[in-house]
Each structure stands twice: as structure tokens, then as C-alpha cells.
CSV table of C-alpha atoms and ligand atoms in Angstrom, one decimal:
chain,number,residue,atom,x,y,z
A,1,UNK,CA,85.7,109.3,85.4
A,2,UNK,CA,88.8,110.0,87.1
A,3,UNK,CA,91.4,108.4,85.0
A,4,UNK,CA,91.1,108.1,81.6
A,5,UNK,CA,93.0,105.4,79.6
A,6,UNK,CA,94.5,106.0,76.4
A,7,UNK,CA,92.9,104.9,73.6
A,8,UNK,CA,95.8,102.6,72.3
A,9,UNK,CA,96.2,100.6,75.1
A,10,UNK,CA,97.7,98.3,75.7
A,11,UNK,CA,100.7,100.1,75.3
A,12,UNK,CA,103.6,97.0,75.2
A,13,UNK,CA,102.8,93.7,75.4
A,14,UNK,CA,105.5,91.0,75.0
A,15,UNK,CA,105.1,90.9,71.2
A,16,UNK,CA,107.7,94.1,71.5
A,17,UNK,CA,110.0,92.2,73.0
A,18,UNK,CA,113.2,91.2,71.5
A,19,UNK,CA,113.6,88.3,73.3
A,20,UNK,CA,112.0,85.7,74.5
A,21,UNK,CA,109.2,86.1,77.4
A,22,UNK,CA,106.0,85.5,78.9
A,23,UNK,CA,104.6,89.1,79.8
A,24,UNK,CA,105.2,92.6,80.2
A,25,UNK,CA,103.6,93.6,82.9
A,26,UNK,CA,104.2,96.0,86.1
A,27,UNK,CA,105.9,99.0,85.2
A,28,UNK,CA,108.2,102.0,86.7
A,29,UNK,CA,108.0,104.8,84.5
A,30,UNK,CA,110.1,108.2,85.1
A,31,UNK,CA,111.2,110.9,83.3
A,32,UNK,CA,114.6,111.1,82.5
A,33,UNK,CA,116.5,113.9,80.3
A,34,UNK,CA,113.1,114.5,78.2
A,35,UNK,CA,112.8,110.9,77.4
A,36,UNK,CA,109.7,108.6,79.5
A,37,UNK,CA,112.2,105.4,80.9
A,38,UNK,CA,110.1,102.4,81.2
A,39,UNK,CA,111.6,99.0,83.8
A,40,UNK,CA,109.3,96.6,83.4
A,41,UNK,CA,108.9,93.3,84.5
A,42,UNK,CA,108.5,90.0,82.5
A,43,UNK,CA,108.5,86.6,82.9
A,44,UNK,CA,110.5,84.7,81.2
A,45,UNK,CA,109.2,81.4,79.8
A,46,UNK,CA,110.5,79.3,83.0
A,47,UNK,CA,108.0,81.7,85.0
A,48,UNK,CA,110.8,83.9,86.5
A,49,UNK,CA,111.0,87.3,86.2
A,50,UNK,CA,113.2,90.1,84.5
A,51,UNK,CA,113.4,93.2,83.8
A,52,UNK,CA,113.6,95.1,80.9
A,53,UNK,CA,113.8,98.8,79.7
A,54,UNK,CA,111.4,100.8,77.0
A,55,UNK,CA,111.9,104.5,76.3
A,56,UNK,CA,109.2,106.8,74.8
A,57,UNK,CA,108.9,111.2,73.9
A,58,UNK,CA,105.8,111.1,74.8
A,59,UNK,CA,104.9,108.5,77.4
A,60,UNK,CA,102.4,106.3,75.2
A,61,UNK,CA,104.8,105.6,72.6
A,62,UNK,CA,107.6,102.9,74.0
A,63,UNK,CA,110.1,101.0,72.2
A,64,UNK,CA,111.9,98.4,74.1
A,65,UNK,CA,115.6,97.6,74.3
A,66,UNK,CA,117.4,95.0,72.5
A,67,UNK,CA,118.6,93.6,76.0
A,68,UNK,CA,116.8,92.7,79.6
A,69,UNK,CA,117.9,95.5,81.9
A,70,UNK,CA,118.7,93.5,84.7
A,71,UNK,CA,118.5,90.1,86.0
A,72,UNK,CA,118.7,88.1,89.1
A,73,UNK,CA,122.6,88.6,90.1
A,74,UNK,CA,124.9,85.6,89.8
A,75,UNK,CA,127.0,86.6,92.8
A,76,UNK,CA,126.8,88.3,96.1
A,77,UNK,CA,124.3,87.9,98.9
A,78,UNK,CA,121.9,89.3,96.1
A,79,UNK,CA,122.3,85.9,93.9
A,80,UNK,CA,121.2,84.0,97.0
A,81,UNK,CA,117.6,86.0,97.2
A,82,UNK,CA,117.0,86.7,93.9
A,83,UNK,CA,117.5,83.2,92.4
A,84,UNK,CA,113.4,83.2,91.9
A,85,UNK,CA,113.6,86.7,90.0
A,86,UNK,CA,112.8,90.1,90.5
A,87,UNK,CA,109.4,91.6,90.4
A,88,UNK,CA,107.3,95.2,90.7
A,89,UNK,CA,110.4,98.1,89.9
A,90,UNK,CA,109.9,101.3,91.3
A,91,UNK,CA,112.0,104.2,90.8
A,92,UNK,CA,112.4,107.4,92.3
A,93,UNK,CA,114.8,110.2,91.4
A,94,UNK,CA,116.3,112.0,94.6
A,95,UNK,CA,119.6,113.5,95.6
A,96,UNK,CA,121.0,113.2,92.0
A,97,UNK,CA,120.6,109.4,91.1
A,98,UNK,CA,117.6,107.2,90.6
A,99,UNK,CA,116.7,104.3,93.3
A,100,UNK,CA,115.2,101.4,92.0
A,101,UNK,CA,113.4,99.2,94.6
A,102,UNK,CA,112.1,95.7,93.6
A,103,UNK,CA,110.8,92.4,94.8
A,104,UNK,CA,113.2,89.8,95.6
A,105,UNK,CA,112.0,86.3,95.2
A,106,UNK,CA,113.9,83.4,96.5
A,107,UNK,CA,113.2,79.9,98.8
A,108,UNK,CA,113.5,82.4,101.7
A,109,UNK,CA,110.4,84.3,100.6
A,110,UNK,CA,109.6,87.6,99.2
A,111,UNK,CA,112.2,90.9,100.7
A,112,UNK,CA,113.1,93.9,99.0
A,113,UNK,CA,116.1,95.0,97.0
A,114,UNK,CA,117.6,98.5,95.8
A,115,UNK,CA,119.5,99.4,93.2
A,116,UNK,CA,120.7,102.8,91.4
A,117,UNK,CA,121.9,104.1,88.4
A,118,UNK,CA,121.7,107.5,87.2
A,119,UNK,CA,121.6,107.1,83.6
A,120,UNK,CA,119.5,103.8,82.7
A,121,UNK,CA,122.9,102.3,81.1
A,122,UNK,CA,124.9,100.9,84.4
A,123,UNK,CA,122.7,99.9,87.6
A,124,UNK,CA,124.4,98.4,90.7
A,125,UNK,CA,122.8,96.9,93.7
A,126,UNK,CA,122.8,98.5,96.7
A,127,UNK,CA,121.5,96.9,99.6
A,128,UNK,CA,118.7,94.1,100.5
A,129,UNK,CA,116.6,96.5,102.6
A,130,UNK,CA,113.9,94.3,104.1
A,131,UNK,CA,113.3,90.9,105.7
A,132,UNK,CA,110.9,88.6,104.0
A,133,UNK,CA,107.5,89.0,104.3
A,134,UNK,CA,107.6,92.1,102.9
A,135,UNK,CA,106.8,93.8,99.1
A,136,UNK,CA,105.5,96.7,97.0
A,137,UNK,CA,108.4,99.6,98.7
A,138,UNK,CA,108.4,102.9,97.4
A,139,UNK,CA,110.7,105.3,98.3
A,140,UNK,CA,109.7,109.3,98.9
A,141,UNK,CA,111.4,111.5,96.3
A,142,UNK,CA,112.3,113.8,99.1
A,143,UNK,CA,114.2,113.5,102.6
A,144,UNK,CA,112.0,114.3,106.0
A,145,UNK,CA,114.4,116.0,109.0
A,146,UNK,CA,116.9,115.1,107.0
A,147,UNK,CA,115.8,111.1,106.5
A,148,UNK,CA,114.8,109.2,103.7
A,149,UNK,CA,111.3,108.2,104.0
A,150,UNK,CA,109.3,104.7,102.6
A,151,UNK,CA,106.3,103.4,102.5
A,152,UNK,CA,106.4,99.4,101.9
A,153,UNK,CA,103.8,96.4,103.0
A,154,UNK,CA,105.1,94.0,105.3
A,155,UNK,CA,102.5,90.6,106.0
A,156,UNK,CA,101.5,88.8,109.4
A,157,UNK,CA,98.4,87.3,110.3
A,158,UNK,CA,97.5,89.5,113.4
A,159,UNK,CA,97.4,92.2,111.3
A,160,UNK,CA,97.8,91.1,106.9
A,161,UNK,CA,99.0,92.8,104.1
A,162,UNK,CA,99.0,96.6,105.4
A,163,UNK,CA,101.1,100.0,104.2
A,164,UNK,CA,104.0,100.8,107.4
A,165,UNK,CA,106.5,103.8,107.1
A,166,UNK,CA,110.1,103.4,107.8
A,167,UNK,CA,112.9,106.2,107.6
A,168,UNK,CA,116.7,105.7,107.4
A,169,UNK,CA,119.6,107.7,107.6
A,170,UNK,CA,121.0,105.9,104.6
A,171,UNK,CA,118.7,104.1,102.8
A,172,UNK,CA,120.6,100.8,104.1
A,173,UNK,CA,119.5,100.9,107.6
A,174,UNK,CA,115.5,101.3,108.3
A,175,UNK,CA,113.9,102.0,111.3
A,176,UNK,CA,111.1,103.9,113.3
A,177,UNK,CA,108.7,101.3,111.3
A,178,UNK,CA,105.0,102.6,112.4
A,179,UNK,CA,101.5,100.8,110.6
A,180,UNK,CA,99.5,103.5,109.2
A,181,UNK,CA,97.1,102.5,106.5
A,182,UNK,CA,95.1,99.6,107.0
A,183,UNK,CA,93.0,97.2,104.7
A,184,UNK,CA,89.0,98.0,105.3
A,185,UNK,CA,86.7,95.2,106.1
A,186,UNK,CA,83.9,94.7,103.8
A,187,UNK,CA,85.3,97.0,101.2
A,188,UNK,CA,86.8,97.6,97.7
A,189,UNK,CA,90.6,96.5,99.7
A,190,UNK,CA,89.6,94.3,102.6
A,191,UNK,CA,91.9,91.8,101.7
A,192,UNK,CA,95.5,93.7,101.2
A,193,UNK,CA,96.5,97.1,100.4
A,194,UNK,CA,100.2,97.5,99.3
A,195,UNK,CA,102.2,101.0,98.0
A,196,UNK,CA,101.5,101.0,94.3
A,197,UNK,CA,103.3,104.5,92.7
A,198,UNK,CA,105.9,106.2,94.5
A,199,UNK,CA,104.0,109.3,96.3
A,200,UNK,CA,103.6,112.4,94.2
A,201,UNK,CA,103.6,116.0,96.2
A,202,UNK,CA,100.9,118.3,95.6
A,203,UNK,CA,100.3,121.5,96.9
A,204,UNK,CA,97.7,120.0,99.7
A,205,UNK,CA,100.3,116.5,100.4
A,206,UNK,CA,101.5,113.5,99.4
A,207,UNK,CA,99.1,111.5,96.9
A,208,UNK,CA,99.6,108.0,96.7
A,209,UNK,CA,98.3,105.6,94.3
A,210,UNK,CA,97.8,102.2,96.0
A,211,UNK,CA,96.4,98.8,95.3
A,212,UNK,CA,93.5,97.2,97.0
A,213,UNK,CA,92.5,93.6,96.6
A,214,UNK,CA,89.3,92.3,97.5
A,215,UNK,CA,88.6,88.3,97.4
A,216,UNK,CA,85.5,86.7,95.7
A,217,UNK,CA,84.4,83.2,94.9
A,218,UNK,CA,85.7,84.0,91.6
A,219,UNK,CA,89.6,84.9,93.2
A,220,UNK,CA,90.9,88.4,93.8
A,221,UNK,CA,90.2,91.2,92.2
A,222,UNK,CA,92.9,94.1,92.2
A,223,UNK,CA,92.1,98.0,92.0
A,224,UNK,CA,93.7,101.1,92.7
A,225,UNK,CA,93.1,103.4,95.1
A,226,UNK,CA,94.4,106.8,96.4
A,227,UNK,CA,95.2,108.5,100.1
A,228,UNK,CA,96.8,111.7,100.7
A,229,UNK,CA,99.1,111.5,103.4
A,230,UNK,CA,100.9,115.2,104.9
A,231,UNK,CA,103.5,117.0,103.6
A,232,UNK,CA,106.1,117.6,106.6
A,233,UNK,CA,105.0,114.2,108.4
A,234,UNK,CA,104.0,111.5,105.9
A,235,UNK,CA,103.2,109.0,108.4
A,236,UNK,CA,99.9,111.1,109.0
A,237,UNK,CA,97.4,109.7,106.6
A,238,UNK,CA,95.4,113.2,105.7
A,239,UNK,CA,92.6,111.3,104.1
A,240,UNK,CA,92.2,107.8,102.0
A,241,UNK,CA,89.5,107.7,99.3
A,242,UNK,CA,86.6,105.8,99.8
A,243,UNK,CA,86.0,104.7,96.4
A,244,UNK,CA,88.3,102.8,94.0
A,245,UNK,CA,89.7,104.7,90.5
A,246,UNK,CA,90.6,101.6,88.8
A,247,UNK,CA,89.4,98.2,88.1
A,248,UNK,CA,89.5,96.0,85.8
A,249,UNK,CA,87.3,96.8,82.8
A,250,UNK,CA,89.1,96.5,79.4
A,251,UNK,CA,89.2,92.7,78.2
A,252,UNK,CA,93.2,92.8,79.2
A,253,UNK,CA,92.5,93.3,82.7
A,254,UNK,CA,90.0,91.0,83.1
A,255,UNK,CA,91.6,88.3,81.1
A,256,UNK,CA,95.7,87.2,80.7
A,257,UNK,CA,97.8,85.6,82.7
A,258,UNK,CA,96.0,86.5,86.3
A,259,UNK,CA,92.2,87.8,85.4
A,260,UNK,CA,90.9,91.3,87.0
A,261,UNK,CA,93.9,92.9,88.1
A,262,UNK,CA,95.1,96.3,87.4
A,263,UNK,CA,98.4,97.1,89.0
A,264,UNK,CA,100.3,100.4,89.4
A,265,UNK,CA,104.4,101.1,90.2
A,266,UNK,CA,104.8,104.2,88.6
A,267,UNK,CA,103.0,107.6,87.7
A,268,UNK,CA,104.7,110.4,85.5
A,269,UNK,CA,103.7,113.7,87.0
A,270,UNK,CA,102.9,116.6,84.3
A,271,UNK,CA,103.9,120.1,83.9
A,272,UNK,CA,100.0,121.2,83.0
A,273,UNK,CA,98.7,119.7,86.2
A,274,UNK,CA,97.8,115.9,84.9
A,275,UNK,CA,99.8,112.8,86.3
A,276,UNK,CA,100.4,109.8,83.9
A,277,UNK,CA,99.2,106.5,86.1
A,278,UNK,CA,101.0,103.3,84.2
A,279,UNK,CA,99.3,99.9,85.2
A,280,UNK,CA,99.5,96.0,84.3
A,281,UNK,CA,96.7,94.6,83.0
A,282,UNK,CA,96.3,91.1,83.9
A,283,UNK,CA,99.9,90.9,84.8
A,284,UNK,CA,100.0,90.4,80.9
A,285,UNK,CA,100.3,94.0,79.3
A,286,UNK,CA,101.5,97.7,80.3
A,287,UNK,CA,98.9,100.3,80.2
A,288,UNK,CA,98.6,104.3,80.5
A,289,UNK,CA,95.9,106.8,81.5
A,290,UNK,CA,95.7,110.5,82.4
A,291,UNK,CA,94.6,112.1,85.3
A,292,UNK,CA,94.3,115.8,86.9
A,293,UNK,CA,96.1,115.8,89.7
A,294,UNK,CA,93.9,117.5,92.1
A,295,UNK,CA,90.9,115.6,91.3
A,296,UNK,CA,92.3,113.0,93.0
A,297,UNK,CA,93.3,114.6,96.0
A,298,UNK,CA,89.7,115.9,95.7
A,299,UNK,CA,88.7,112.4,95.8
A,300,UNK,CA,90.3,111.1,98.8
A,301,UNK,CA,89.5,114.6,100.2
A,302,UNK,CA,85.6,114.8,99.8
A,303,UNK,CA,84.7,111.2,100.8
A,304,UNK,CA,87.2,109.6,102.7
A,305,UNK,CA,87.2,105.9,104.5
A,306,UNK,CA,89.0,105.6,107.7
A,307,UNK,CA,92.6,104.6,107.5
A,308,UNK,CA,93.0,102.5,110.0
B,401,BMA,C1,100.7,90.5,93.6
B,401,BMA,C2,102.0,90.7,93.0
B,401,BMA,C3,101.9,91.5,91.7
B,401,BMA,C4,100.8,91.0,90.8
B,401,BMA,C5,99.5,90.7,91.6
B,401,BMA,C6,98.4,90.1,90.8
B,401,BMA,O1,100.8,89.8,94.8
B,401,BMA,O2,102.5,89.4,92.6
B,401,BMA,O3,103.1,91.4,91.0
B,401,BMA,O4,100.5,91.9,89.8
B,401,BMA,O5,99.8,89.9,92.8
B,401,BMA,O6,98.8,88.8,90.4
């Protein structure tokens, strides 16, 4: 088994809440000064979400915050495309401050947002970074020639729900957008695939933990997968793994508020070689489990599916 959950999960559920909500589901985790920082989303009992903050030692052990850590803005061009909520955080920590990308959800459809803070306390918006149809971005933690680097998953019929790369000079303006990962018929992700944890570097390249949906008569069923994309170029995909790592197994992934999804937006990467891969179950609960690193560039290396 490549990932093995902790034996306490679920880690949160909404019962450590302070206030009132639905869920806690769909996690960015990073280290921060020696503490594990937690965003999280919820919904909140109108069916919008929030997010909130938890902080742990050791990265199974959260409490949460007697406040939501940030809601939809009441001003600005961001109260206009956030008035449904704000969904999936990811967080990366480059250049000295931490960038927080997130789901966007208004009546103009689904773009991205990105905010910063640097010490968990203050965050301001920064920019609206995508058009709609577009979800899931993760930002590289380091710059390429001098650009910053994301991976994100745009929709259109010709060609649905795949992973692009975009670079900017700014992380406002985004360009030299190229399709290089692509859902694979008949398979574990033949429906979508979308950028799940921001990309951790190893030794032999970029590991990314994505999600992979594949539709049955019983509805879709989310997993994660992994692909290994190059070092100095990360719009070469190295390899992608042909198998799945996670499903939904535990009876909190296959039953809450959506049934059989797992769902990853952040992974803690260890000093002794392991990675700590956070998940939703269910979009219900938050969940943890332990992996070694290299095992799972092992796995997209010794049987990989074709990326595109
Ligand atoms: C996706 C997103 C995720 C969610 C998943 C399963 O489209 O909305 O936030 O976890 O569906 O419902």
C-alpha cells in the first residue's frame, strides 16, 4: 500500500468547529514556523463555503480557530465573484510569503482567486487570476527562467476537464497556457483530472498528487493519482502513474455529504523522506496519511499511462 492513513482519522470534522457549519472538508496544509497550518473549507449551513484555519505540532493533531479565516469579500471586484463562496485553498510558500489560490464561485461561474499573507493572521486578496471555467490551481513553489509557474484545469467540451500550465511574470498576468495532461479513456480518470497538491520537488522531478474522476451508474467516483513532471521544464510530463493511490474505502469516503470521493489540496513534505497527503473524505471530513516519497515517483515511474 502506498499511502497509509492514520489510524484516527478523520482528523476534523465539523463537530470541532466553533461555529456553525455544514462540513470540513478540502484542506491546504503547510508548515509554518514548526506549527502544521490548516485552511479548510466548509459549508456553511446556506450551502456556501468558508474557510477556516486549524493549527497542529504534529500534523494529525488540529485544533481549529475560534473565527472563519476568510470569507467571500464584501467589496471590490472580488465581492462580485465570490458572492457564491470560496472553495479548494491551496497554499504554497515562495519568495517569502504564502499564496493562497482558491475557487471563486459566483453567477458568472467558477474562476480562480489569490490571496497572501505571510503569517496566517492578515490575508489580502490579490488578483482574480483566471476566467471562468476554470478550478483546482496550484502554484509551483519555485520560479522557472525567472517565472512563476501553475498548473490549473480549465473545461471545454472539445477537450473537458484537463491539467494546462501557465507562467507569469507576476502572478497577475498568465500566459504561455499549453494542455499537457489529459484524462484517459476507459480508465481510473476518464472523466476529469484536475491539480490536487501543489507539486513537491524530488531529486528525480516534480510529483504531483492529482484527482481523477471516473463516472458510473452509481455517480462519480474521485481518486488520486500521481505524475512526475521535469525539474527545469514542468510542462514535460516525465511519467503519470497508471494506477490510482487513493479511493474511497473508509465509510467517510464512501458516505457524507457527496459519496466516494477522496480529494487532495495539500501534502506536507517530511524531513525523513515521507510526505503527509491531507484529503476530504466525502467532502464531509479532513483526513491524513503517510507516504515515502520516492515510492511514488517509483509508481508513476515503473508503470506509467500515457499523458496525453
Ligand atoms: C469537485 C469540487 C470539489 C469536490 C468534488 C466532489 O468538482 O467541487 O470541491 O470535492 O467535486 O464533490
Amino acid at each position: 500500500m502506498l499511502i497509509n492513513r492514520y489510524k484516527n482519522n478523520p482528523i476534523l470534522t465539523k463537530d470541532d468547529v466553533p461555529y456553525p457549519v455544514a462540513t470540513l472538508h478540502n484542506a491546504a496544509v503547510v508548515k509554518h514556523e514548526e506549527k502544521y497550518i490548516m485552511i479548510f473549507r466548509s459549508h456553511k449551513l446556506n450551502g456556501r463555503s468558508i474557510f477556516g484555519k486549524a493549527e497542529s505540532e504534529d500534523g494529525f493533531n488540529f485544533k481549529v480557530d475560534e473565527k472563519p479565516f476568510m470569507v467571500p469579500a464584501n467589496e471590490g471586484v472580488f465581492k462580485e465573484y465570490e458572492a457564491f463562496g470560496v472553495e479548494d485553498p491551496r497554499i504554497v510558500f515562495i519568495d517569502g510569503e504564502y499564496l493562497i489560490t482558491y475557487s471563486a464561485y459566483s453567477r458568472h461561474g467558477v474562476r480562480i482567486g489569490l490571496a497572501k499573507t505571510k503569517d496566517f493572521k492578515t490575508v489580502v486578496r490579490f488578483s482574480l487570476i483566471t476566467q471562468a471555467d476554470n478550478r483546482n490551481v496550484v502554484i509551483f513553489p519555485e520560479k522557472f527562467s525567472g517565472l512563476y509557474a501553475r498548473l490549473d484545469r480549465p473545461h471545454s467540451e472539445i477537450s473537458p476537464w484537463s491539467i494546462w500550465i501557465s507562467y507569469s511574470p507576476d502572478l497577475k498576468y498568465w500566459g504561455e497556457s499549453k494542455l499537457i495532461m489529459k484524462p484517459l479513456q476507459y480508465h481510473w480518470d476518464e472523466m476529469k483530472i484536475g491539480p490536487g497538491a501543489p507539486p513537491i520537488k524530488t531529486s528525480r522531478g516534480w510529483l504531483s498528487i492529482y484527482h481523477g474522476i471516473f463516472l458510473t451508474m452509481d455517480g462519480c467516483v474521485y481518486r488520486l493519482g500521481v505524475a512526475l513532471h521535469d525539474l527545469i521544464d514542468p510542462s514535460k510530463v516525465i511519467a503519470v502513474g497508471d494506477e490510482w493511490i487513493l479511493q474511497p474505502e473508509e465509510i467517510y469516503e464512501i458516505t457524507g455529504y457527496v459519496h466516494n470521493v477522496v480529494f487532495s489540496c495539500g501534502a506536507v513534505q517530511e524531513k525523513d523522506g515521507s510526505v503527509k497527503i491531507y484529503w476530504g473524505g466525502a467532502d464531509n471530513v479532513m483526513c491524513v496519511g503517510t507516504a515515502n516519497l520516492e515510492d511514488l515517483v517509483d509508481h508513476c515511474l515503473d508503470k506509467p499511462r500515457p499523458a496525453l
